[in-house]
Coordinates of C-alpha atoms and ligand atoms in Angstrom, one line a residue:
K1 CA 0.0 0.0 0.0
R2 CA 1.3 3.5 -1.0
L3 CA 2.3 5.6 2.0
P4 CA 0.9 9.1 2.4
L5 CA 3.0 12.1 1.5
P6 CA 3.7 14.5 4.4
P7 CA 0.8 16.8 5.1
G8 CA 0.5 20.2 3.7
P9 CA -1.9 23.1 2.9
P10 CA -5.1 22.1 1.0
K11 CA -4.5 21.8 -2.8
R12 CA -6.6 22.9 -5.7
F13 CA -7.4 20.6 -8.5
L14 CA -4.5 20.4 -11.0
T15 CA -2.6 23.4 -9.8
G16 CA -2.0 22.2 -6.2
N17 CA -0.7 24.9 -3.9
L18 CA 0.3 27.2 -6.7
H19 CA -2.2 29.9 -5.6
Q20 CA -0.7 30.0 -2.2
L21 CA 3.0 30.4 -2.9
P22 CA 4.5 33.3 -1.0
K23 CA 6.3 35.8 -3.2
T24 CA 8.6 37.3 -0.5
K25 CA 10.5 36.0 2.5
Q26 CA 9.1 32.6 2.0
W27 CA 10.9 31.2 5.1
L28 CA 8.5 33.2 7.3
T29 CA 5.3 31.8 5.6
Y30 CA 6.7 28.3 5.5
A31 CA 7.6 28.5 9.3
D32 CA 4.0 29.6 10.0
W33 CA 2.5 26.9 8.0
A34 CA 4.6 24.3 9.8
K35 CA 2.8 25.2 13.0
T36 CA -0.4 23.7 11.4
Y37 CA 1.1 21.0 9.1
G38 CA 4.1 19.9 11.1
P39 CA 7.9 19.9 10.5
I40 CA 7.8 17.8 7.3
M41 CA 5.4 19.5 4.9
T42 CA 4.4 18.9 1.3
L43 CA 3.7 21.5 -1.3
Q44 CA 2.3 20.3 -4.7
I45 CA 2.6 22.4 -7.8
F46 CA 1.0 20.6 -10.7
N47 CA 2.9 17.3 -10.7
R48 CA 6.0 18.6 -8.8
T49 CA 6.4 17.7 -5.2
T50 CA 8.3 19.9 -2.8
I51 CA 9.0 18.8 0.8
I52 CA 9.8 21.6 3.3
L53 CA 11.8 20.6 6.4
T54 CA 11.4 22.9 9.3
S55 CA 13.0 21.1 12.2
A56 CA 16.6 20.3 13.1
K57 CA 15.8 16.6 13.3
G58 CA 14.3 16.6 9.8
V59 CA 17.1 18.4 8.0
L60 CA 19.8 16.4 9.8
D61 CA 18.1 13.1 9.5
L62 CA 17.5 13.4 5.7
L63 CA 20.1 15.8 4.3
D64 CA 23.0 14.8 6.5
S65 CA 22.4 11.2 7.6
R66 CA 20.9 10.1 4.2
A67 CA 23.2 12.4 2.2
S68 CA 23.9 9.7 -0.4
I69 CA 20.4 10.1 -1.8
Y70 CA 19.5 13.6 -0.7
S71 CA 22.4 15.6 -2.2
D72 CA 21.1 16.1 -5.7
R73 CA 19.8 19.4 -7.1
P74 CA 16.3 19.7 -8.8
R75 CA 16.5 19.9 -12.5
S76 CA 15.2 23.3 -13.7
W77 CA 14.4 23.9 -17.4
M78 CA 14.8 27.7 -16.8
L79 CA 18.3 27.4 -15.1
H80 CA 19.8 24.3 -16.7
T81 CA 18.4 24.4 -20.3
L82 CA 17.1 27.9 -21.2
A83 CA 19.8 29.8 -19.4
G84 CA 22.5 27.2 -20.2
Q85 CA 23.8 26.9 -16.6
D86 CA 24.1 23.1 -16.9
A87 CA 27.7 23.1 -15.6
S88 CA 27.3 25.7 -12.8
M89 CA 28.3 24.3 -9.5
F90 CA 25.1 25.4 -7.7
G91 CA 22.8 23.6 -9.9
L92 CA 24.9 20.6 -10.8
S93 CA 23.5 17.1 -10.3
S94 CA 25.2 15.0 -7.7
R95 CA 25.1 12.3 -10.3
D96 CA 27.0 14.2 -12.9
L97 CA 30.6 13.0 -13.4
R98 CA 31.8 16.5 -12.9
F99 CA 30.3 16.8 -9.4
P100 CA 33.0 14.9 -7.5
R101 CA 35.7 16.8 -9.5
Y102 CA 34.3 20.2 -8.8
R103 CA 33.9 19.4 -5.1
K104 CA 37.5 18.1 -4.9
M105 CA 38.9 21.3 -6.5
L106 CA 36.8 23.5 -4.3
V107 CA 37.7 21.7 -1.1
A108 CA 41.4 21.8 -2.2
G109 CA 41.2 25.5 -2.9
L110 CA 39.2 26.4 0.2
N111 CA 40.3 24.1 3.0
K112 CA 42.1 25.3 6.1
R113 CA 45.6 25.0 4.6
S114 CA 44.7 26.8 1.4
V115 CA 42.9 29.6 3.4
T116 CA 46.1 30.1 5.4
K117 CA 47.9 31.0 2.1
Y118 CA 45.4 33.7 1.4
R119 CA 46.0 35.5 4.7
P120 CA 48.2 38.3 3.4
E121 CA 45.5 39.1 0.9
L122 CA 42.7 39.0 3.5
E123 CA 44.7 41.4 5.8
N124 CA 45.3 43.6 2.9
R125 CA 41.7 43.9 2.0
L126 CA 40.8 44.2 5.7
K127 CA 42.9 47.4 6.0
G128 CA 41.1 48.8 3.1
L129 CA 37.8 48.1 4.7
L130 CA 38.8 49.6 8.1
R131 CA 40.2 52.7 6.4
G132 CA 37.0 53.2 4.4
L133 CA 34.9 52.9 7.5
A134 CA 37.1 55.4 9.3
E135 CA 37.1 57.9 6.6
N136 CA 33.4 57.9 6.4
A137 CA 32.7 57.8 10.2
N138 CA 30.2 60.7 10.1
D139 CA 28.5 59.7 7.0
F140 CA 27.4 56.1 7.2
E141 CA 24.6 56.3 4.7
S142 CA 26.9 57.6 2.0
L143 CA 29.5 54.8 2.9
L144 CA 26.8 52.2 2.6
T145 CA 25.6 53.6 -0.7
T146 CA 29.1 54.1 -2.0
Y147 CA 30.1 50.5 -1.4
T148 CA 26.6 49.1 -1.9
G149 CA 26.1 48.3 1.6
G150 CA 29.4 49.7 3.2
I151 CA 31.7 46.9 4.2
A152 CA 29.4 44.3 2.7
L153 CA 30.7 45.0 -0.8
K154 CA 34.3 45.2 0.1
A155 CA 34.2 42.1 2.2
G156 CA 32.4 40.2 -0.5
F157 CA 34.8 41.2 -3.3
R158 CA 37.9 40.3 -1.4
L159 CA 37.1 36.8 -2.6
Y160 CA 37.4 37.8 -6.1
S161 CA 41.1 38.3 -5.9
I162 CA 41.4 34.9 -4.2
A163 CA 39.6 33.2 -7.1
Y164 CA 41.7 34.9 -9.8
G165 CA 44.7 36.7 -8.3
Y166 CA 42.8 39.9 -9.3
D167 CA 43.0 43.2 -7.5
V168 CA 39.6 44.9 -7.3
V169 CA 39.7 48.6 -8.4
E170 CA 38.5 50.9 -5.7
P171 CA 35.8 52.0 -5.1
A172 CA 34.5 48.5 -5.7
E173 CA 31.3 49.6 -7.5
N174 CA 33.5 51.1 -10.3
D175 CA 35.2 47.7 -10.8
Y176 CA 34.1 46.1 -14.0
F177 CA 34.2 42.5 -12.5
V178 CA 32.5 43.5 -9.4
Q179 CA 29.7 44.9 -11.5
L180 CA 29.5 41.5 -13.2
I181 CA 29.0 39.8 -9.9
D182 CA 26.5 42.3 -8.7
K183 CA 24.3 41.8 -11.8
A184 CA 24.6 38.1 -11.5
D185 CA 23.5 38.1 -7.9
S186 CA 19.9 38.4 -8.5
A187 CA 20.0 36.3 -11.8
M188 CA 20.1 32.8 -10.2
P189 CA 17.1 33.5 -7.9
T190 CA 15.1 35.0 -10.7
L191 CA 15.6 31.8 -12.6
V192 CA 14.7 29.3 -9.7
Q193 CA 12.5 31.0 -7.3
P194 CA 9.4 32.2 -9.1
F195 CA 7.2 29.6 -10.7
Y196 CA 7.4 29.2 -14.4
F197 CA 4.9 27.1 -16.4
V198 CA 7.8 25.8 -18.5
E199 CA 9.0 23.8 -15.4
V200 CA 5.8 21.6 -15.4
F201 CA 5.0 21.8 -19.1
P202 CA 8.5 21.5 -20.7
F203 CA 7.1 21.5 -24.2
L204 CA 6.5 25.2 -23.8
R205 CA 10.3 25.7 -24.4
F206 CA 9.7 25.1 -28.0
L207 CA 7.5 28.3 -28.2
P208 CA 9.3 30.8 -30.4
K209 CA 11.1 33.5 -28.4
W210 CA 9.0 36.3 -30.0
F211 CA 5.7 34.6 -29.0
P212 CA 3.8 37.1 -26.7
T213 CA 3.5 34.7 -23.8
A214 CA 7.0 33.4 -23.9
T215 CA 8.2 36.0 -21.4
F216 CA 10.2 33.2 -19.7
H217 CA 12.3 32.8 -22.8
R218 CA 13.3 36.5 -22.6
I219 CA 14.1 36.3 -18.9
A220 CA 16.2 33.1 -19.4
L221 CA 18.2 34.7 -22.3
E222 CA 18.8 37.9 -20.3
K223 CA 20.0 36.0 -17.3
K224 CA 22.0 33.6 -19.4
K225 CA 24.0 36.6 -20.8
I226 CA 24.7 37.9 -17.3
L227 CA 25.6 34.5 -15.8
D228 CA 27.8 33.6 -18.7
A229 CA 29.7 36.8 -18.5
M230 CA 30.3 36.3 -14.8
V231 CA 32.0 33.1 -15.5
Y232 CA 33.7 33.6 -18.9
V233 CA 35.0 37.1 -18.7
P234 CA 37.2 36.7 -15.5
Y235 CA 38.3 33.3 -16.7
E236 CA 39.6 34.7 -20.1
W237 CA 41.2 37.6 -18.1
A238 CA 43.0 35.2 -15.7
K239 CA 44.1 32.9 -18.5
K240 CA 45.6 35.8 -20.4
K241 CA 47.3 37.1 -17.4
L242 CA 48.7 33.7 -16.6
E243 CA 50.2 33.4 -20.1
T244 CA 51.9 36.7 -19.9
S245 CA 53.0 36.9 -16.3
P246 CA 53.2 34.4 -13.5
S247 CA 50.3 35.0 -11.1
E248 CA 50.1 35.6 -7.4
P249 CA 49.1 32.4 -5.7
S250 CA 45.4 32.1 -6.3
F251 CA 42.8 29.3 -6.5
F252 CA 43.0 29.7 -10.3
S253 CA 46.8 29.7 -10.6
Q254 CA 47.1 26.7 -8.3
H255 CA 44.9 24.6 -10.6
F256 CA 45.7 26.0 -14.1
L257 CA 49.2 24.9 -14.2
D258 CA 50.2 21.3 -13.6
E259 CA 53.5 20.4 -12.1
D260 CA 55.5 21.1 -15.3
E261 CA 53.7 24.3 -15.6
K262 CA 52.1 23.1 -18.8
K263 CA 48.4 23.9 -19.5
T264 CA 45.8 21.5 -18.3
S265 CA 43.4 19.8 -20.6
Q266 CA 40.4 21.6 -22.0
E267 CA 38.2 19.6 -19.7
D268 CA 40.2 20.6 -16.6
A269 CA 40.1 24.1 -17.7
D270 CA 36.3 24.1 -18.0
N271 CA 36.1 22.6 -14.6
L272 CA 38.3 25.2 -13.3
M273 CA 36.3 27.9 -14.8
W274 CA 33.1 26.9 -13.3
T275 CA 34.5 26.2 -9.8
S276 CA 36.4 29.6 -9.8
G277 CA 33.0 31.2 -10.8
A278 CA 31.4 29.4 -7.9
I279 CA 33.9 30.8 -5.4
Y280 CA 33.0 34.4 -6.1
S281 CA 29.4 34.0 -6.8
G282 CA 29.1 31.8 -3.7
G283 CA 31.3 33.9 -1.5
A284 CA 30.6 37.5 -2.3
H285 CA 27.2 38.3 -1.1
T286 CA 26.9 35.7 1.6
T287 CA 29.9 37.0 3.6
S288 CA 28.8 40.6 3.1
S289 CA 25.2 39.8 4.2
A290 CA 26.6 38.4 7.5
L291 CA 28.6 41.5 8.1
T292 CA 25.7 43.7 7.4
S293 CA 23.6 41.9 10.0
F294 CA 26.5 42.3 12.4
F295 CA 26.3 46.1 12.1
L296 CA 22.5 46.0 12.5
L297 CA 22.7 43.9 15.7
I298 CA 25.7 45.4 17.4
S299 CA 24.5 48.9 16.9
T300 CA 21.5 48.0 19.0
H301 CA 23.2 45.9 21.7
S302 CA 25.7 48.1 23.4
E303 CA 26.1 45.8 26.4
I304 CA 27.2 42.9 24.1
Q305 CA 29.5 45.4 22.2
K306 CA 31.2 46.3 25.5
A307 CA 31.6 42.7 26.5
A308 CA 33.3 42.0 23.1
Q309 CA 35.5 45.0 23.3
A310 CA 36.5 44.1 26.9
E311 CA 37.6 40.6 25.7
I312 CA 39.6 42.1 22.8
D313 CA 41.3 44.6 25.1
R314 CA 42.1 42.0 27.6
V315 CA 43.4 39.3 25.2
V316 CA 44.9 41.3 22.3
G317 CA 45.2 44.8 23.7
R318 CA 45.1 47.9 21.5
G319 CA 47.6 49.0 18.9
R320 CA 47.7 46.1 16.6
L321 CA 45.6 44.5 13.9
I322 CA 43.8 41.4 15.1
N323 CA 44.8 38.4 12.9
S324 CA 43.5 35.0 12.2
D325 CA 45.8 33.4 14.8
D326 CA 43.9 35.4 17.5
K327 CA 40.6 33.6 16.7
T328 CA 41.1 30.8 19.2
S329 CA 41.8 33.0 22.1
L330 CA 38.6 35.1 21.6
P331 CA 35.7 32.9 22.6
Y332 CA 33.2 35.8 23.1
I333 CA 33.8 37.0 19.6
N334 CA 33.4 33.5 18.2
A335 CA 30.1 33.2 20.1
L336 CA 29.0 36.6 18.8
I337 CA 29.7 35.5 15.2
K338 CA 27.7 32.3 15.7
E339 CA 24.8 34.4 17.1
V340 CA 24.9 36.8 14.1
L341 CA 24.6 33.9 11.7
R342 CA 21.9 32.2 13.9
W343 CA 19.8 35.3 14.3
A344 CA 20.0 36.3 10.6
P345 CA 21.0 33.2 8.6
V346 CA 22.5 34.4 5.4
A347 CA 20.7 31.7 3.2
P348 CA 17.4 31.4 5.1
M349 CA 16.2 28.4 3.0
G350 CA 19.7 27.0 1.9
L351 CA 19.9 25.8 -1.6
R352 CA 17.4 23.3 -2.9
H353 CA 18.2 19.7 -2.8
S354 CA 16.4 16.8 -4.4
V355 CA 16.2 13.0 -3.6
T356 CA 17.3 10.5 -6.1
Q357 CA 15.1 7.5 -5.1
D358 CA 11.8 6.9 -3.2
D359 CA 12.3 7.2 0.5
I360 CA 10.3 6.6 3.7
Y361 CA 10.5 8.9 6.7
E362 CA 8.4 8.9 9.8
G363 CA 5.8 6.9 8.0
Y364 CA 5.6 9.2 4.9
L365 CA 6.7 8.7 1.4
I366 CA 9.2 11.1 0.0
P367 CA 9.0 10.5 -3.7
K368 CA 12.0 10.2 -5.9
G369 CA 12.8 13.5 -7.6
S370 CA 11.0 15.6 -4.9
M371 CA 12.6 19.0 -4.3
I372 CA 13.7 19.3 -0.7
I373 CA 13.8 22.7 1.0
S374 CA 15.4 23.2 4.4
N375 CA 13.9 26.1 6.2
I376 CA 17.2 27.1 8.0
W377 CA 15.7 30.2 9.4
A378 CA 12.9 28.3 11.1
V379 CA 15.6 25.9 12.6
T380 CA 17.7 28.6 14.0
H381 CA 14.6 30.2 15.5
D382 CA 13.3 27.0 17.0
A383 CA 12.6 27.7 20.7
E384 CA 13.3 24.0 21.5
L385 CA 16.9 24.5 20.4
Y386 CA 17.4 28.2 21.2
S387 CA 15.7 29.7 24.2
E388 CA 14.1 33.1 23.4
P389 CA 15.1 32.7 19.8
F390 CA 14.5 36.2 18.7
V391 CA 16.7 37.7 21.4
F392 CA 20.3 38.3 20.2
N393 CA 22.5 36.8 22.8
P394 CA 26.0 35.4 22.1
S395 CA 26.2 34.0 25.7
R396 CA 24.0 31.1 24.6
F397 CA 27.2 29.6 23.0
L398 CA 29.4 30.0 26.1
G399 CA 29.7 28.1 29.4
D400 CA 28.4 24.7 30.5
K401 CA 25.0 24.7 28.8
Q402 CA 25.8 25.7 25.3
Q403 CA 23.0 25.7 22.8
R404 CA 23.3 23.8 19.5
D405 CA 26.0 25.2 17.1
P406 CA 24.2 27.1 14.4
F407 CA 27.1 26.2 12.0
D408 CA 25.5 22.8 11.9
F409 CA 22.8 24.4 9.8
V410 CA 23.6 27.7 8.2
F411 CA 26.2 26.3 5.9
G412 CA 23.9 23.7 4.5
F413 CA 24.0 19.9 4.5
G414 CA 25.4 16.6 3.2
R415 CA 27.5 16.5 0.1
R416 CA 26.5 20.0 -0.8
V417 CA 27.6 21.5 2.5
C418 CA 29.2 25.0 1.8
P419 CA 32.8 24.4 0.8
G420 CA 33.6 28.1 1.5
A421 CA 32.7 27.9 5.3
T422 CA 36.3 28.2 6.5
L423 CA 37.1 31.2 4.4
A424 CA 33.7 32.8 5.3
E425 CA 34.5 32.3 9.0
E426 CA 37.9 33.8 8.7
T427 CA 36.7 36.7 6.6
I428 CA 33.9 37.5 9.1
F429 CA 36.1 37.1 12.1
L430 CA 38.7 39.5 10.8
A431 CA 36.2 42.2 9.9
I432 CA 34.1 41.8 13.1
A433 CA 37.0 41.6 15.6
N434 CA 38.9 44.5 14.1
C435 CA 35.8 46.8 13.9
L436 CA 35.0 46.1 17.5
S437 CA 38.6 46.8 18.4
L438 CA 38.8 50.1 16.5
F439 CA 35.2 51.5 16.6
N440 CA 32.2 52.1 18.7
I441 CA 29.2 51.2 16.7
S442 CA 25.9 52.7 17.8
Q443 CA 22.4 53.7 16.5
A444 CA 22.4 56.6 14.1
R445 CA 20.6 59.7 15.2
D446 CA 18.1 61.9 13.4
T447 CA 18.5 65.6 12.8
A448 CA 16.9 66.2 16.3
G449 CA 19.6 64.1 17.8
Q450 CA 17.3 61.3 18.7
E451 CA 18.4 57.7 18.2
I452 CA 16.9 56.0 15.2
D453 CA 15.7 52.4 16.0
P454 CA 17.1 50.4 13.0
M455 CA 14.6 47.6 13.7
Q456 CA 11.7 49.8 12.8
G457 CA 11.3 49.8 9.1
L458 CA 13.8 47.0 8.7
D459 CA 13.3 44.7 5.8
W460 CA 15.0 41.7 4.4
R461 CA 15.8 41.0 0.8
T462 CA 14.1 38.0 -0.7
G463 CA 16.4 35.7 -2.6
L464 CA 18.7 32.8 -2.1
V465 CA 20.9 35.1 0.0
T466 CA 19.1 37.6 2.2
L467 CA 20.3 41.0 3.3
A468 CA 19.1 43.5 5.9
L469 CA 17.8 46.5 4.2
N470 CA 16.9 50.1 5.0
F471 CA 18.9 50.7 8.2
K472 CA 21.6 53.1 9.4
F473 CA 24.1 53.0 12.1
S474 CA 26.9 55.3 13.4
L475 CA 30.5 54.5 14.0
T476 CA 33.3 56.4 15.7
P477 CA 37.0 55.5 16.4
R478 CA 37.4 54.2 20.0
S479 CA 40.4 56.5 20.5
P480 CA 41.8 59.4 18.3
D481 CA 45.0 57.4 17.4
A482 CA 43.5 54.0 17.1
L483 CA 43.9 53.8 13.3
D484 CA 47.4 55.4 13.3
A485 CA 48.5 52.9 15.9
I486 CA 48.0 50.1 13.5
G487 CA 49.3 52.0 10.5
L488 CA 46.1 52.7 8.7
Ligands
HEM501 C1 28.5 33.4 5.7 C2 28.9 32.9 4.7 C3 28.4 31.7 3.9 C4 27.2 31.1 4.1 C5 26.2 31.2 5.3 C6 27.1 30.0 3.1 C7 26.0 29.1 3.0 C8 25.9 28.2 2.1 C9 24.7 27.3 1.9 C10 23.5 27.2 2.8 C11 25.0 26.5 0.8 C12 24.0 25.4 0.3 C13 24.4 24.1 0.9 C14 23.4 23.0 0.6 O1 23.0 22.9 -0.6 O2 23.0 22.3 1.5 C15 26.2 26.9 0.2 C16 26.7 26.4 -0.9 C17 27.9 26.9 -1.5 N1 28.8 27.8 -1.0 FE1 28.4 28.9 0.7 N2 28.1 30.1 2.3 C18 28.9 31.1 2.8 C19 30.1 31.6 2.2 C20 30.7 31.0 1.1 C21 32.0 31.4 0.6 C22 32.9 32.3 1.2 C23 32.2 30.6 -0.5 C24 33.4 30.5 -1.4 C25 34.5 31.0 -1.2 C26 31.1 29.7 -0.7 C27 30.9 28.9 -1.8 C28 29.8 28.0 -1.9 C29 29.6 27.1 -3.0 C30 30.6 26.9 -4.2 C31 28.5 26.4 -2.8 C32 27.8 25.3 -3.6 C33 28.1 23.9 -3.1 C34 27.4 22.8 -3.9 O3 26.5 23.0 -4.6 O4 27.9 21.7 -3.8 N3 30.1 30.0 0.3 N4 26.8 27.9 1.0

């Protein structure tokens, strides 16, 4: 006898739950629905089944413990076929022969040992960030605008030079490659998040492009151009540079030359192009989103800020840049970073997985090919795991009764777990620890001198990667010579 699917909102004939699909901040609606339908929920859109997991148990039981069958990506006509992103890391099937090769290259380029090699570059970029913040101390709004979200942009694009050995032109928004990444940022969500009829009626792809209702064709073409440029243009640049002059150590140069410094095969070169592309498209806006959330939270939690600064002053002292080796001796800062990523998970619904065979879980059938969505936001706001989940409190990760490490969730699951987590952690640590060491961060004031509550009017960007929008904060050096003391 066929087992039932997990419960879900009532469906309409043929279209299923299509009429109910939330258009923005889906993680909130799905968390709300889970209160009625439970932590394993089904949404049906025509013949496509989506399973939404809302509990830590569900995501870990399926996506981690049964990773061998839950690490595929759903096939999308828009992304893979019409926009030609078949070889892109993010959508690549776990059954594709390239998948283990891509992962191997990413892990090799982004593991702890490799990240250590990038440290001089990280510190270089960090100084630029701190200098930029200090110079604009009285005008945060313009700083945020100039750098498209202040430190967010700088922090994000630091990764670019890691992928290609490329030095971003400052200010970053004038940089041609940075513009490519920026444009590409919304391209992927536009292809996979809204519902397109071509996904359930694939024959629609044969409609001529000029056909009035074939808007999806035009969207796919436009996004294809953007996504292709993001991958091919820097690749060609890096290749040319490598041919004319030996490059700084970078992810690209490490892989592009074999031991005899001869070119690798075309296949290897293609793999490298897509994995390098995955590094900056995966790393740029994620890390910057976490840093943006940090400014939001720290500007409204002065006691936490003081505790963090006290730890820095006690352990590192003032007058020098905090470096990656200090990380292990700053437990409060590490707890604070965990809490930022828990409170505001950067990818609130992770990336979509799919299951490669029929499976049974808790008496329900999870049919082969179902799309699996992990509601990471709901997990990191589950009161059973995190007491008072909406309160920002780094101390929950200190002492004897520590709460569950959010890094078990926020970087994703199974064979698709984020390969950039080590680099992300280091990037975030350097920026947060040094900002706390050098600056006091507080709420901005209006023209009447009243503090502006950034939580009022706050909004979050909908997309694969979210971002706190519409807020201001104020930043002043902790001492007049703080920046001079570290040579900035
Ligand atoms: C705070 C920072 C970051 C967060 C929260 C984050 C989170 C995630 C999540 C949730 C996924 C999906 C995992 C899954 O499918 O289960 C992912 C995938 C990925 N991330 Fe990150 N990430 C961050 C930074 C980075 C950085 C710095 C890089 C590169 C340098 C990177 C590269 C990637 C790549 C290439 C994938 C695709 C992996 C695959 O499909 O197999 N990420 N990340």
